[in-house]
Coordinates of C-alpha atoms in Angstrom, one line a residue:
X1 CA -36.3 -6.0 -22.4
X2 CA -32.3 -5.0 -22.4
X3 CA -30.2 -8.0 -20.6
X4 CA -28.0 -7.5 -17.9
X5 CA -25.0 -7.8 -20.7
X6 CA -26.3 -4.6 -22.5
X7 CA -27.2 -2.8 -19.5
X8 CA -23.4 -1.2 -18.7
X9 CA -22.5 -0.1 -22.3
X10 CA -26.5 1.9 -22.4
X11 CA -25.3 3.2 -18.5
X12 CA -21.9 4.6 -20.1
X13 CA -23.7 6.1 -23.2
X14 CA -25.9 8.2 -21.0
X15 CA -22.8 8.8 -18.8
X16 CA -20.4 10.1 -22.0
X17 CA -23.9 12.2 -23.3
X18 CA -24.6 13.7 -20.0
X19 CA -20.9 15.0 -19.4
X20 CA -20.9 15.9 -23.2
X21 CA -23.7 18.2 -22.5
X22 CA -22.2 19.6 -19.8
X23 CA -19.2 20.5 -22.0
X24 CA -16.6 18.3 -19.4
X25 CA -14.8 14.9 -19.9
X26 CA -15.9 11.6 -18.3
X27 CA -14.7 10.9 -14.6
X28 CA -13.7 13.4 -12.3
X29 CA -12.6 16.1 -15.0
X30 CA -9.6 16.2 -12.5
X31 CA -12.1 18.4 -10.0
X32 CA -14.6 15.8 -8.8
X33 CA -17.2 18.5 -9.5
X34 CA -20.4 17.8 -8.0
X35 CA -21.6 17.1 -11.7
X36 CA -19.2 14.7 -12.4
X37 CA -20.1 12.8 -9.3
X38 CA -24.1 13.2 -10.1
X39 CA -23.2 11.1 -13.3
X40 CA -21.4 8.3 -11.6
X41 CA -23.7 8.1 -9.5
X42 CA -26.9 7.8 -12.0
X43 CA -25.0 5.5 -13.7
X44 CA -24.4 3.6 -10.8
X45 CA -28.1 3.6 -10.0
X46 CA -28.9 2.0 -13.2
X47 CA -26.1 -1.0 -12.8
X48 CA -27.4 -1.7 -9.3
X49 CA -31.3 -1.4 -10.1
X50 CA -31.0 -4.7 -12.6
X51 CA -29.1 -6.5 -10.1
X52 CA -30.1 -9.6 -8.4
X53 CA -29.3 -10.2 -4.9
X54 CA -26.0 -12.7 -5.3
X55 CA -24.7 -10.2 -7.9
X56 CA -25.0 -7.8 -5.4
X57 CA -23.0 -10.1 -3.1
X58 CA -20.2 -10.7 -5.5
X59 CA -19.4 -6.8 -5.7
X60 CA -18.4 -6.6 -2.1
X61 CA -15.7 -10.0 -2.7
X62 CA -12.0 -9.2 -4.1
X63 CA -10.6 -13.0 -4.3
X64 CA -7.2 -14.0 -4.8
X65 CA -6.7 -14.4 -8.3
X66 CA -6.3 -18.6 -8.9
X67 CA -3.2 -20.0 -11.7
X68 CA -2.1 -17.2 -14.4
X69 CA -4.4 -17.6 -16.7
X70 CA -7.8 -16.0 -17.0
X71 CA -9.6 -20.1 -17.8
X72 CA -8.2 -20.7 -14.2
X73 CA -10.9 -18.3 -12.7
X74 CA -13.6 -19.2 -14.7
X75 CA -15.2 -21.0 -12.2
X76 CA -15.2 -18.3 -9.1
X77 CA -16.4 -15.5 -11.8
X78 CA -19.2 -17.7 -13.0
X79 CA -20.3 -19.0 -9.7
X80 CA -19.7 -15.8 -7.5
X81 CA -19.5 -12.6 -10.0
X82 CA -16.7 -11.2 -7.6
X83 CA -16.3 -6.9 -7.4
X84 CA -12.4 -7.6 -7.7
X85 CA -9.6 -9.8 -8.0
X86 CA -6.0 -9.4 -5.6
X87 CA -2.9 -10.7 -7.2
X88 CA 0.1 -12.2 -5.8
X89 CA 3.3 -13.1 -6.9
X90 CA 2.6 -16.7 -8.4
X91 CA -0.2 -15.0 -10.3
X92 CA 2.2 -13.2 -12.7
X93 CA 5.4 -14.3 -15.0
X94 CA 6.1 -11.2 -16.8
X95 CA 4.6 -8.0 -18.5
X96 CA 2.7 -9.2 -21.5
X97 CA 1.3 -12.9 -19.2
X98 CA -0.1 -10.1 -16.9
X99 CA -1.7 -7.8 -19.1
X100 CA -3.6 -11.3 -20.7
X101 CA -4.9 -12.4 -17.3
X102 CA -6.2 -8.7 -16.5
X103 CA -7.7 -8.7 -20.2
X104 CA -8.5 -12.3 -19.9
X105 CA -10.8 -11.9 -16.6
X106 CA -12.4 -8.7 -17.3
X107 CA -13.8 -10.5 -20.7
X108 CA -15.2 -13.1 -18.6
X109 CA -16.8 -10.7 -16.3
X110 CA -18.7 -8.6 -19.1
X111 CA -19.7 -11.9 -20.0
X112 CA -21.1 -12.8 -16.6
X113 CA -24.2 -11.4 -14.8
X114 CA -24.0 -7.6 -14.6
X115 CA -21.2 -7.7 -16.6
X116 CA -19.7 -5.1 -14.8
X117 CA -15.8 -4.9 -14.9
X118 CA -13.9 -5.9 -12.0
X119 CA -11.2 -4.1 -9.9
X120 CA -8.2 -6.2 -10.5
X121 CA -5.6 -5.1 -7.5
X122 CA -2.3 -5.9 -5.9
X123 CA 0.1 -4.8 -3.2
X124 CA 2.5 -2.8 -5.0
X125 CA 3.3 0.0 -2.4
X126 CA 7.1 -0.5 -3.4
X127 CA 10.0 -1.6 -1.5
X128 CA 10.0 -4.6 0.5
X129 CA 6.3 -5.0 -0.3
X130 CA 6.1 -5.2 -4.1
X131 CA 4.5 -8.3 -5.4
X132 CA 4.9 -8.3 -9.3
X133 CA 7.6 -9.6 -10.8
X134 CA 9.0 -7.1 -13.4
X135 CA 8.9 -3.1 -13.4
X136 CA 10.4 -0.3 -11.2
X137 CA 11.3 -0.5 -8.0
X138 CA 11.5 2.0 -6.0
X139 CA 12.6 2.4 -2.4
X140 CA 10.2 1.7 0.9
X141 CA 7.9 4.9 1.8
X142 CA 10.1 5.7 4.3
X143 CA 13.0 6.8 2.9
X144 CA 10.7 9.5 0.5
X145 CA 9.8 10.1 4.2
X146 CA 13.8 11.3 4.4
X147 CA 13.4 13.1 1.3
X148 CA 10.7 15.8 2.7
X149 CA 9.4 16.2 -1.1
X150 CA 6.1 15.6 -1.9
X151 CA 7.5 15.5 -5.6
X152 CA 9.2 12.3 -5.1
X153 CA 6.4 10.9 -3.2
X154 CA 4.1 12.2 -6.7
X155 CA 7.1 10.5 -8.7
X156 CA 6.8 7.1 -7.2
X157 CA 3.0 6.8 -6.9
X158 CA 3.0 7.9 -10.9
X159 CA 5.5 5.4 -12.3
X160 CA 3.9 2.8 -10.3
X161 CA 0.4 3.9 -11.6
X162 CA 1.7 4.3 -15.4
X163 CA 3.1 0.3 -14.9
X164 CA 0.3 -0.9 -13.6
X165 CA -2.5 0.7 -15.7
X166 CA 0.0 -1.3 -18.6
X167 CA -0.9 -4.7 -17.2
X168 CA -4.7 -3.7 -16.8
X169 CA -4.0 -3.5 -13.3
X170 CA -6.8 -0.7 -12.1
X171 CA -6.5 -0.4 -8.2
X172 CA -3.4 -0.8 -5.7
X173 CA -3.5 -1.3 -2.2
X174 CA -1.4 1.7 -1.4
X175 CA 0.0 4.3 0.2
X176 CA -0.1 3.2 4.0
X177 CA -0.9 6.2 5.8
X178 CA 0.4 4.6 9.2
X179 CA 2.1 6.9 11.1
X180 CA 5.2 4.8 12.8
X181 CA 6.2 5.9 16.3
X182 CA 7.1 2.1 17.5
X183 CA 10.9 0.9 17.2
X184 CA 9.4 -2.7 17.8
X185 CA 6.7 -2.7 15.1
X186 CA 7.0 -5.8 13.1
X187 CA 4.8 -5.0 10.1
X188 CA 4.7 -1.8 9.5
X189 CA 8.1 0.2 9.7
X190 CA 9.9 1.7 6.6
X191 CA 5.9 0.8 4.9
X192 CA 5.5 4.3 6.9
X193 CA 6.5 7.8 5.5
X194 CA 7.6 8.2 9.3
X195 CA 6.6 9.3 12.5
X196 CA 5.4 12.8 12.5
X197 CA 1.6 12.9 11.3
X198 CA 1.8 16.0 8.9
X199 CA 4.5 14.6 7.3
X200 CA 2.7 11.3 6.6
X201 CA -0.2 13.1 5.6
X202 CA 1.3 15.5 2.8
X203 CA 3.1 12.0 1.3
X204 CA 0.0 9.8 1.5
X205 CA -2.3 12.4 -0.1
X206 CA 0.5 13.0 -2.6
X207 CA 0.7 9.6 -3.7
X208 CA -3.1 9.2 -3.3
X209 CA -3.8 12.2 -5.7
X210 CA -0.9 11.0 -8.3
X211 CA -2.3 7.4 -8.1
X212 CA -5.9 8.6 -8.8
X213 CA -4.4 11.2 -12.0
X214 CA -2.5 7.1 -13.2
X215 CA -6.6 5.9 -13.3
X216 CA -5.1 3.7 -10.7
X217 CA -7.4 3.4 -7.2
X218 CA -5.8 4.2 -4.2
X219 CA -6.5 2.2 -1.2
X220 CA -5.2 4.1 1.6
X221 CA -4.3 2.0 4.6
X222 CA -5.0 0.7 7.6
X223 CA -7.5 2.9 9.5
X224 CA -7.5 3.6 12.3
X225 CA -4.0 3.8 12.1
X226 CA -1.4 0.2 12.4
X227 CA 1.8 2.4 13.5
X228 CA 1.7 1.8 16.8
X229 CA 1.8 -1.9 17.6
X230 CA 4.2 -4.5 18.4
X231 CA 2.1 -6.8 17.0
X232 CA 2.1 -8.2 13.3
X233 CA -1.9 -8.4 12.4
X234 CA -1.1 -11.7 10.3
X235 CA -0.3 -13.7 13.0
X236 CA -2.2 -11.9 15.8
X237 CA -4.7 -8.5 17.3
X238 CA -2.6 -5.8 17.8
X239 CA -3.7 -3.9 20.5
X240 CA -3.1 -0.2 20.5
X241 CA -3.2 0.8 24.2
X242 CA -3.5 4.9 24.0
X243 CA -6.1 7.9 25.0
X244 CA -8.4 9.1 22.5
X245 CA -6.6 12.5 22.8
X246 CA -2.9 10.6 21.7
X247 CA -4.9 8.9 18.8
X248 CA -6.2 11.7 17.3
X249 CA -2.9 13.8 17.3
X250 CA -0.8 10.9 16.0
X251 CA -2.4 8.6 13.9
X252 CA -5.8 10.3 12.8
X253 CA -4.3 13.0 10.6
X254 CA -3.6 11.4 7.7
X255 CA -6.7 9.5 7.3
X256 CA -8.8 13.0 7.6
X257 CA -6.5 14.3 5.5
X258 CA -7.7 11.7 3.2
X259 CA -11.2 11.9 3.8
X260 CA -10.9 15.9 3.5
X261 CA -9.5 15.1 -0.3
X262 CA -12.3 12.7 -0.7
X263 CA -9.8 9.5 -2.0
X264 CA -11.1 6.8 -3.4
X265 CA -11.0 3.9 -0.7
X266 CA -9.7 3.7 3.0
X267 CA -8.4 -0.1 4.1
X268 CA -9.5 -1.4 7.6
X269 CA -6.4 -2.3 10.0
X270 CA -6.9 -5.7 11.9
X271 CA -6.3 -3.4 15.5
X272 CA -8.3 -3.1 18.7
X273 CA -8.0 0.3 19.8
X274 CA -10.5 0.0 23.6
X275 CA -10.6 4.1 23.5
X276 CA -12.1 3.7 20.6
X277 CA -14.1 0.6 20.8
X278 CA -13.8 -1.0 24.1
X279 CA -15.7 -4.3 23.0
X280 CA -12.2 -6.6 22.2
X281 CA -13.5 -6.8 18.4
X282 CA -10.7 -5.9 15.8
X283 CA -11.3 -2.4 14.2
X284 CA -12.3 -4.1 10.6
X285 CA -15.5 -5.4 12.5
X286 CA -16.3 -2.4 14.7
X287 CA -19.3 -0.5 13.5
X288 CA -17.7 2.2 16.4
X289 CA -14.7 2.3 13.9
X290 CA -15.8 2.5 10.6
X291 CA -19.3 3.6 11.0
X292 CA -18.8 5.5 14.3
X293 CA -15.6 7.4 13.4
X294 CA -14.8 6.8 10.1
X295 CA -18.5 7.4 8.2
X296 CA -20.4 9.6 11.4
X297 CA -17.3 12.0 12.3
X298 CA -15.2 12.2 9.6
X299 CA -17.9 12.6 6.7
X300 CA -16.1 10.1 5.0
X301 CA -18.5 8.0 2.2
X302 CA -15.9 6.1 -0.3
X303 CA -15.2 2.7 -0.7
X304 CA -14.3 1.1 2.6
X305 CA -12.1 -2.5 1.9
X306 CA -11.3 -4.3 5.1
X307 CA -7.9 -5.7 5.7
X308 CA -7.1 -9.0 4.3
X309 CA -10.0 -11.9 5.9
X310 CA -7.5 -14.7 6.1
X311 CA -4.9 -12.9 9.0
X312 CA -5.3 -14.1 11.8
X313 CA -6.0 -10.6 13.4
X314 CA -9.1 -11.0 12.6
X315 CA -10.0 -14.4 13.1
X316 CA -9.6 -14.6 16.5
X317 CA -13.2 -14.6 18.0
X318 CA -15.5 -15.4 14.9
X319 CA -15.7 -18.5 12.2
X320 CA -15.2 -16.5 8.6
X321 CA -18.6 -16.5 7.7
X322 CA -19.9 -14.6 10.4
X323 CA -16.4 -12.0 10.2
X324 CA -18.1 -11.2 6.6
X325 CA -21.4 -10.3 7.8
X326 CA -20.0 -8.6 10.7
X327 CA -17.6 -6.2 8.9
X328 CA -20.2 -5.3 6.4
X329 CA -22.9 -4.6 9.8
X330 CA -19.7 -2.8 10.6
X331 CA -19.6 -0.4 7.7
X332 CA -17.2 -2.0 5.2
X333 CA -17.8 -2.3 1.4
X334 CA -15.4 -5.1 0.2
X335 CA -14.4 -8.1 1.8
X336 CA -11.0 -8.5 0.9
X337 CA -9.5 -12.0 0.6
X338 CA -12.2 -14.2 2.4
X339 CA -10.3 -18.3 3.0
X340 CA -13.3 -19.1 1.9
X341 CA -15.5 -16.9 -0.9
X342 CA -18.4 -19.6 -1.1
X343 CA -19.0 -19.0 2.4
X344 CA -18.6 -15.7 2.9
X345 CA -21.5 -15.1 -0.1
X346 CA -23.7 -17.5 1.5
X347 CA -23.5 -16.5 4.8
X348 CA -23.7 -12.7 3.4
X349 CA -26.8 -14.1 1.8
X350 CA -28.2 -15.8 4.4
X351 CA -27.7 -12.7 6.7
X352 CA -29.9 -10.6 4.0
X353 CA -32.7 -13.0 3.1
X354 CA -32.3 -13.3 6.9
X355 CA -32.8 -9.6 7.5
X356 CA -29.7 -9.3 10.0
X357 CA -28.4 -7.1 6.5
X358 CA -31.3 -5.2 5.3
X359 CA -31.2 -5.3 1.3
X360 CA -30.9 -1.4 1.4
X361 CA -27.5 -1.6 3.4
X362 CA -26.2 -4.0 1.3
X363 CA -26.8 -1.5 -1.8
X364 CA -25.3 1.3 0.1
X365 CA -21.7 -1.1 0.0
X366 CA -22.2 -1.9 -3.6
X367 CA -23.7 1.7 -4.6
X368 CA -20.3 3.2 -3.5
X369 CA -18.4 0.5 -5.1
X370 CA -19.7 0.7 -8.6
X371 CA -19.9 4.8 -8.2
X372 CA -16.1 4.2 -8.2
X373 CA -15.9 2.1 -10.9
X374 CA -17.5 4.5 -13.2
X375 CA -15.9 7.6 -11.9
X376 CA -12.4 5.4 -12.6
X377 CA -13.7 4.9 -15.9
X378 CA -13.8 1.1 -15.7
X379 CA -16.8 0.5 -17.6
X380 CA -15.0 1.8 -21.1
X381 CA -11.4 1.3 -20.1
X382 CA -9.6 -0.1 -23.1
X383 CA -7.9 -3.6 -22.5
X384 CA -4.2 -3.4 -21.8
X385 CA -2.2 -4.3 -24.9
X386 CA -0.1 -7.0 -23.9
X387 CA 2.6 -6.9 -26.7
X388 CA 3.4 -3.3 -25.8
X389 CA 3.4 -3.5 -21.9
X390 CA 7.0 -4.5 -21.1
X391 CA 7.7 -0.9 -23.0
X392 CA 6.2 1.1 -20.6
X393 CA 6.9 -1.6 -17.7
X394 CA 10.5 -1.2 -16.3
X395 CA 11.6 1.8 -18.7
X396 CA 15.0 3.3 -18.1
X397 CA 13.3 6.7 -18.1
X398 CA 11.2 4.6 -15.2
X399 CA 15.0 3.8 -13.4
X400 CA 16.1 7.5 -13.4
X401 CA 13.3 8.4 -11.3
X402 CA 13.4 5.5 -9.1
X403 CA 17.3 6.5 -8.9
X404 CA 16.1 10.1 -7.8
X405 CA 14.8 9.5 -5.1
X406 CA 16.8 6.7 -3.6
X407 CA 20.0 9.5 -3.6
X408 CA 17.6 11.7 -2.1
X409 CA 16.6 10.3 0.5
X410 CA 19.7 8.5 1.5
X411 CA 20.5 10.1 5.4
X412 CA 24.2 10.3 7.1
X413 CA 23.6 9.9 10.9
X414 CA 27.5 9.5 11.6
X415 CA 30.9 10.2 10.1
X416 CA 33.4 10.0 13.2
X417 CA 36.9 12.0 11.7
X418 CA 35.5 12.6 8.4
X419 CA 35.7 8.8 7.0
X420 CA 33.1 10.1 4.5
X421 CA 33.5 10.8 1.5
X422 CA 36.0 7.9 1.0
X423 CA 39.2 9.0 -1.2
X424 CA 39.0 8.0 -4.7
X425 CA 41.8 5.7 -4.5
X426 CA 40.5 4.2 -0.9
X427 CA 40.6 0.3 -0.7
X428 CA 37.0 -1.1 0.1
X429 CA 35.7 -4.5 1.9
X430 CA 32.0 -4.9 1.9
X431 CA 30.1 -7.4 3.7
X432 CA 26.6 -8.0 5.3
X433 CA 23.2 -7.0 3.7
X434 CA 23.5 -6.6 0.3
X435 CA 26.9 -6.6 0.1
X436 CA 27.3 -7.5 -3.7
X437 CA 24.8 -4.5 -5.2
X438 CA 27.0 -2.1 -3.0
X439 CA 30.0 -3.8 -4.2
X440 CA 29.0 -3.8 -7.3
X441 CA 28.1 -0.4 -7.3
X442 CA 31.4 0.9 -5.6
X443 CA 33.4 -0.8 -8.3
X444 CA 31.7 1.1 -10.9
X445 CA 32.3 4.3 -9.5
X446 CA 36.3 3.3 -9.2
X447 CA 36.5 1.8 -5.8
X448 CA 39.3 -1.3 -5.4
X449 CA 37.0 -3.9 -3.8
X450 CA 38.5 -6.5 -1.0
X451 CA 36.7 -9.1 0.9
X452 CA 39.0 -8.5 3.9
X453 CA 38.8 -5.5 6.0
X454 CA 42.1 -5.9 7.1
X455 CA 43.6 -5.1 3.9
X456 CA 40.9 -2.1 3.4
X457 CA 41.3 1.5 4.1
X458 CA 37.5 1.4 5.4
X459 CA 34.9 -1.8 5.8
X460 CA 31.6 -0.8 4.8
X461 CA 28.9 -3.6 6.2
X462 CA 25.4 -3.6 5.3
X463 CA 22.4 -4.0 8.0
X464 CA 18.8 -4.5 7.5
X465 CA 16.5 -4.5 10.6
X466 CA 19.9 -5.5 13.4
X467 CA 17.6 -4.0 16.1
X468 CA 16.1 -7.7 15.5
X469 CA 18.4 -10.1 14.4
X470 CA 21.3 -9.5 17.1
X471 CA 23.8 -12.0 14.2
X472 CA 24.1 -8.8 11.7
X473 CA 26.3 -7.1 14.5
X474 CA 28.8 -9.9 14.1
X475 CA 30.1 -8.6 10.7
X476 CA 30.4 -5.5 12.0
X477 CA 32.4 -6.4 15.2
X478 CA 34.1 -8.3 12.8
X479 CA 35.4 -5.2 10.2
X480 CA 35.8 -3.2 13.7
X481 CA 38.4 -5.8 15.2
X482 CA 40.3 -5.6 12.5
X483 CA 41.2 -2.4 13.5
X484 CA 39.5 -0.7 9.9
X485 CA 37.0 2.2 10.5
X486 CA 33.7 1.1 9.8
X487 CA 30.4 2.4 7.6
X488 CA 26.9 0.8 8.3
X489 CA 24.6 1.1 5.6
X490 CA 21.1 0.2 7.0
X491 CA 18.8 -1.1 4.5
X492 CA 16.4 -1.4 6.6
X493 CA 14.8 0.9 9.9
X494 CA 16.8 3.9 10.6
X495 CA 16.9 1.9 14.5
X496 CA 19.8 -0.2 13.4
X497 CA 22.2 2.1 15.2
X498 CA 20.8 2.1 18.3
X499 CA 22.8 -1.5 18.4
X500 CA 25.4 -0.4 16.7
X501 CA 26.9 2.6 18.4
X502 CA 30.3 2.6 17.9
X503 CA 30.7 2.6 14.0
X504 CA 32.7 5.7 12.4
X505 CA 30.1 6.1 9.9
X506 CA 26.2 5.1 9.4
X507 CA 24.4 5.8 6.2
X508 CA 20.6 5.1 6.5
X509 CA 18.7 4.1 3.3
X510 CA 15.2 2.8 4.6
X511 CA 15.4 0.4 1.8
X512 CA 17.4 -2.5 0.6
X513 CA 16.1 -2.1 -3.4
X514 CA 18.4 -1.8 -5.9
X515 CA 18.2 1.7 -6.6
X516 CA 18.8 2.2 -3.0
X517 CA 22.0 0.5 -2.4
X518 CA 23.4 2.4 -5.6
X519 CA 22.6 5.6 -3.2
X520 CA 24.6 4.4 -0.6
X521 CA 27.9 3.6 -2.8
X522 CA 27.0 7.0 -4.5
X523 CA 27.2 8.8 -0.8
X524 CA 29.7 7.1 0.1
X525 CA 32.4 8.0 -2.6
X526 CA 30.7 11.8 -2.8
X527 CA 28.6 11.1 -5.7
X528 CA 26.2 12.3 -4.4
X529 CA 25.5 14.2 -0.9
X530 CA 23.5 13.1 1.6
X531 CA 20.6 15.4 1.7
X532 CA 17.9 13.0 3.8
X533 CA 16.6 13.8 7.2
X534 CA 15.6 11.3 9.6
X535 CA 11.8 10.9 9.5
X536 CA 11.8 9.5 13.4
X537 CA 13.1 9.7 16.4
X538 CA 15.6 6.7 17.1
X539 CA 15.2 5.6 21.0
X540 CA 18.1 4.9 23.3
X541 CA 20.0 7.9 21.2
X542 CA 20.1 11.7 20.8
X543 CA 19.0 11.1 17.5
X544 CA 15.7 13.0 17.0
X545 CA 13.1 13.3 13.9
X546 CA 14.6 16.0 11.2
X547 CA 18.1 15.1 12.5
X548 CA 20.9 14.5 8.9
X549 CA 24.5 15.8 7.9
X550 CA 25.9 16.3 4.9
X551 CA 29.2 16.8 3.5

């Protein structure tokens, strides 16, 4: 009788001899042929057959990662046999600590139950959300948005893949496919490629496709679309308030693009949407979401992951137990971040032995779940090696691109009498956002540097988000009363100059990265030209979608 232990290295010999008789490479053979697929799933078939019911459980959990060591999660992988870790920031020190925890808990999971290897994930979309501590950082979606090149979306979604497949990191929680058409949305903004659909779908499938060529899982998010509210999911239920009609012009493209290109996984968004679901439940635990629309009219059967459980967006009529039954009655595959993963399991459990969850729908979730991790080539991935990771992580050649695309996608929206390009022997002051890396950067390229804009030939202040924090216009009255014409640089939304409309010049970014403020300094003395073009409209101006100048 073969132990659970031995069963996934026998599943991945018959895997390797299948596709060697069929004269093709493991995984997708960069086709997903209908073979290919056939394969994963026998072997799937195989894994799931020898599993007992709370091993089936701990597939659908992804946990946040405890300490940064692998010792610090012995307990949760013994006791619960999770699908999937999340990191987060205090999880990870630097390059070769990281590639030891991911080496570290997939050990312990081969030596577990099933012993099948876990996704180990993280939020690294880049720009402002970009959780680990060393590597490349590259600007927010929005300003490759600017760019209108699907090559620097492929760019981004590449380096980030080849850094994270260093630290054993096998699945990220990107791109957001969220079509942003809300000024006021707290949460989801520059995160967005922008606000016309096919735009936002040719970047997210670009960045999908490169993510998937990394052996990096793409989790493309947050169906049925989180673009449209004025409401931050973590602290509350967003409600999008729009026909069926509006929906499926402006927000649905980009997830049937996905579903059309078969990607891996599609996250949940924490939204009620009543012309979709009219029964106040968040999206995450309508089965008139995600089974309805998502599985029944878009044909789409990957890996659904809900949303983070711990926001408060979905928390607001349930106790957490019952929100993890509910989103997998709903359709959903992995339950993402539970408070509590003891009682998610257990009520999960309970709800099979129970037969609210029939043990067949269960194995549907964890079928699709461990199809993926064969056809990602988990089961014979090679552990990261540590001592080489900070190579690969953060390489110069890494910065170049990074530096690509933050010059092209910076976006001039203004430049009253020609104040841009400055003279190469104007007289600078910079203040506001990010003042010392444009500083910084303005010096290097020759630029005298004040702290006064009266003794400047131009004041350059730096914004990020004014259109909600009324303060950052004061330095910018400030530089204007001295009677010194004045650049913004927003770092932030393009909306910024809605509130600021009587500056001589305006320089949007859609990022306050490094690599992004360098951009600015570099438009702004002429080393580069502005190319970008607005990816959305700007309300209370003339300032439409597409709109840019250049020198």
């Amino acid at each position: 009788m073969l132990s659970r232990r031995t069963l996934a290295p026998l599943a991945l010999a018959l895997l390797l001899l299948s596709s060697a008789c069929d004269g093709e490479g493991g995984g997708d053979g960069g086709d997903g042929s209908s073979q290919d697929t056939a394969d994963a799933a026998a072997v799937a078939e195989d894994l799931l057959t020898d599993m007992d019911l709370d091993e089936k459980v701990g597939q659908t959990l992804v946990v946040v990662a405890e300490g940064t060591t692998a010792e610090e999660n012995a307990g949760i992988i013994e006791e619960h046999q999770p699908g999937g870790f999340i990191y987060f920031p205090e999880n990870m020190t630097d390059a070769e600590q990281i590639a030891e925890l991911s080496n570290g808990l997939q050990e312990r999971a081969a030596d577990t139950g099933a012993g099948v290897p876990l996704f180990l994930g993280v939020d690294q979309e880049q720009g402002m959300v970009s959780r680990l501590p060393v590597g490349t950082r590259f600007p927010d979606a929005m300003a490759v948005g600017a760019t209108r090149d699907t090559e620097m979306a492929r760019s981004r979604a590449s380096v980030t893949a080849d850094e994270l497949a260093a630290l054993g990191i096998n699945l990220d929680y990107a791109p957001v496919a969220d079509v942003n058409v809300n000024a006021a949305n707290p949460v989801i903004g520059i995160r967005s490629f922008g606000s016309d659909p096919e735009l936002v779908s040719e970047m997210a499938l670009a960045e999908a496709e490169a993510f998937e060529e990394g052996g990096v899982v793409p989790v493309v998010k947050h169906f049925p679309g989180h673009g449209d509210t004025d409401v931050d999911s973590h602290t509350g239920l967003p409600e999008v308030d729009k026909s069926r009609d509006d929906w499926e012009k402006v927000d649905l493209p980009p997830f049937e693009s996905a579903v059309e290109a078969d990607v891996d996984a599609v996250m949940t968004a924490h939204v009620f949407l009543p012309e979709l679901d009219d029964s106040g439940e968040p999206s995450t635990l309508s089965g008139e979401v995600i089974n309805g629309v998502l599985r029944d009219e878009l044909g789409y059967d990957g890996v659904v992951t809900t949303d983070a459980l711990n926001m408060e967006g979905v928390r607001q009529t349930h106790d957490d137990g019952e929100i993890a039954v509910r989103a997998l009655e709903a359709g959903a595959d992995q339950l993402l971040m539970p408070p509590d993963a003891a009682g998610a399991a257990d009520a999960v459990r309970n709800a099979v032995e129970e037969g609210r969850i029939s043990e067949d729908r269960l194995d549907e979730s964890v079928r699709r779940i461990l199809e993926l991790k064969v056809r990602r080539g988990l089961l014979d991935a090679e552990p990261a090696d540590a001592g080489a990771a900070a190579e690969t992580v953060g390489s110069a050649e890494n910065a170049d691109a990074a530096q690509e695309v933050a010059d092209a996608s910076v976006t001039l929206l203004r430049n009253e009498g020609e104040v841009l390009p400055l003279d190469g022997g104007a007289t600078v002051s910079v203040s506001g956002s990010g003042a010392d890396g444009i500083s910084e950067a303005l010096g290097e390229l020759g630029y005298q540097v004040t702290g006064s804009a009266v003794d400047a030939d131009v004041a350059v202040v730096g914004t990020d988000d004014a259109r909600s924090d009324p303060e950052q216009a004061v330095p910018v009255e400030a530089a204007a009363s001295a009677g010194t014409p004045v650049v913004v640089v927003a770092q932030g939304t393009p909306y910024d100059i809605e509130e600021l409309p009587e500056v001589e010049g305006y320089l949007a970014t859609y990022s306050s990265v490094g690599v992004s403020r360098t951009a600015a300094a570099r438009a702004i003395a002429g080393e580069v030209s502005p190319t970008g073009r607005l990816p959305v409209d700007i309300p209370g101006t003339d300032l439409e979608y597409g709109d840019g100048m250049g020198y």
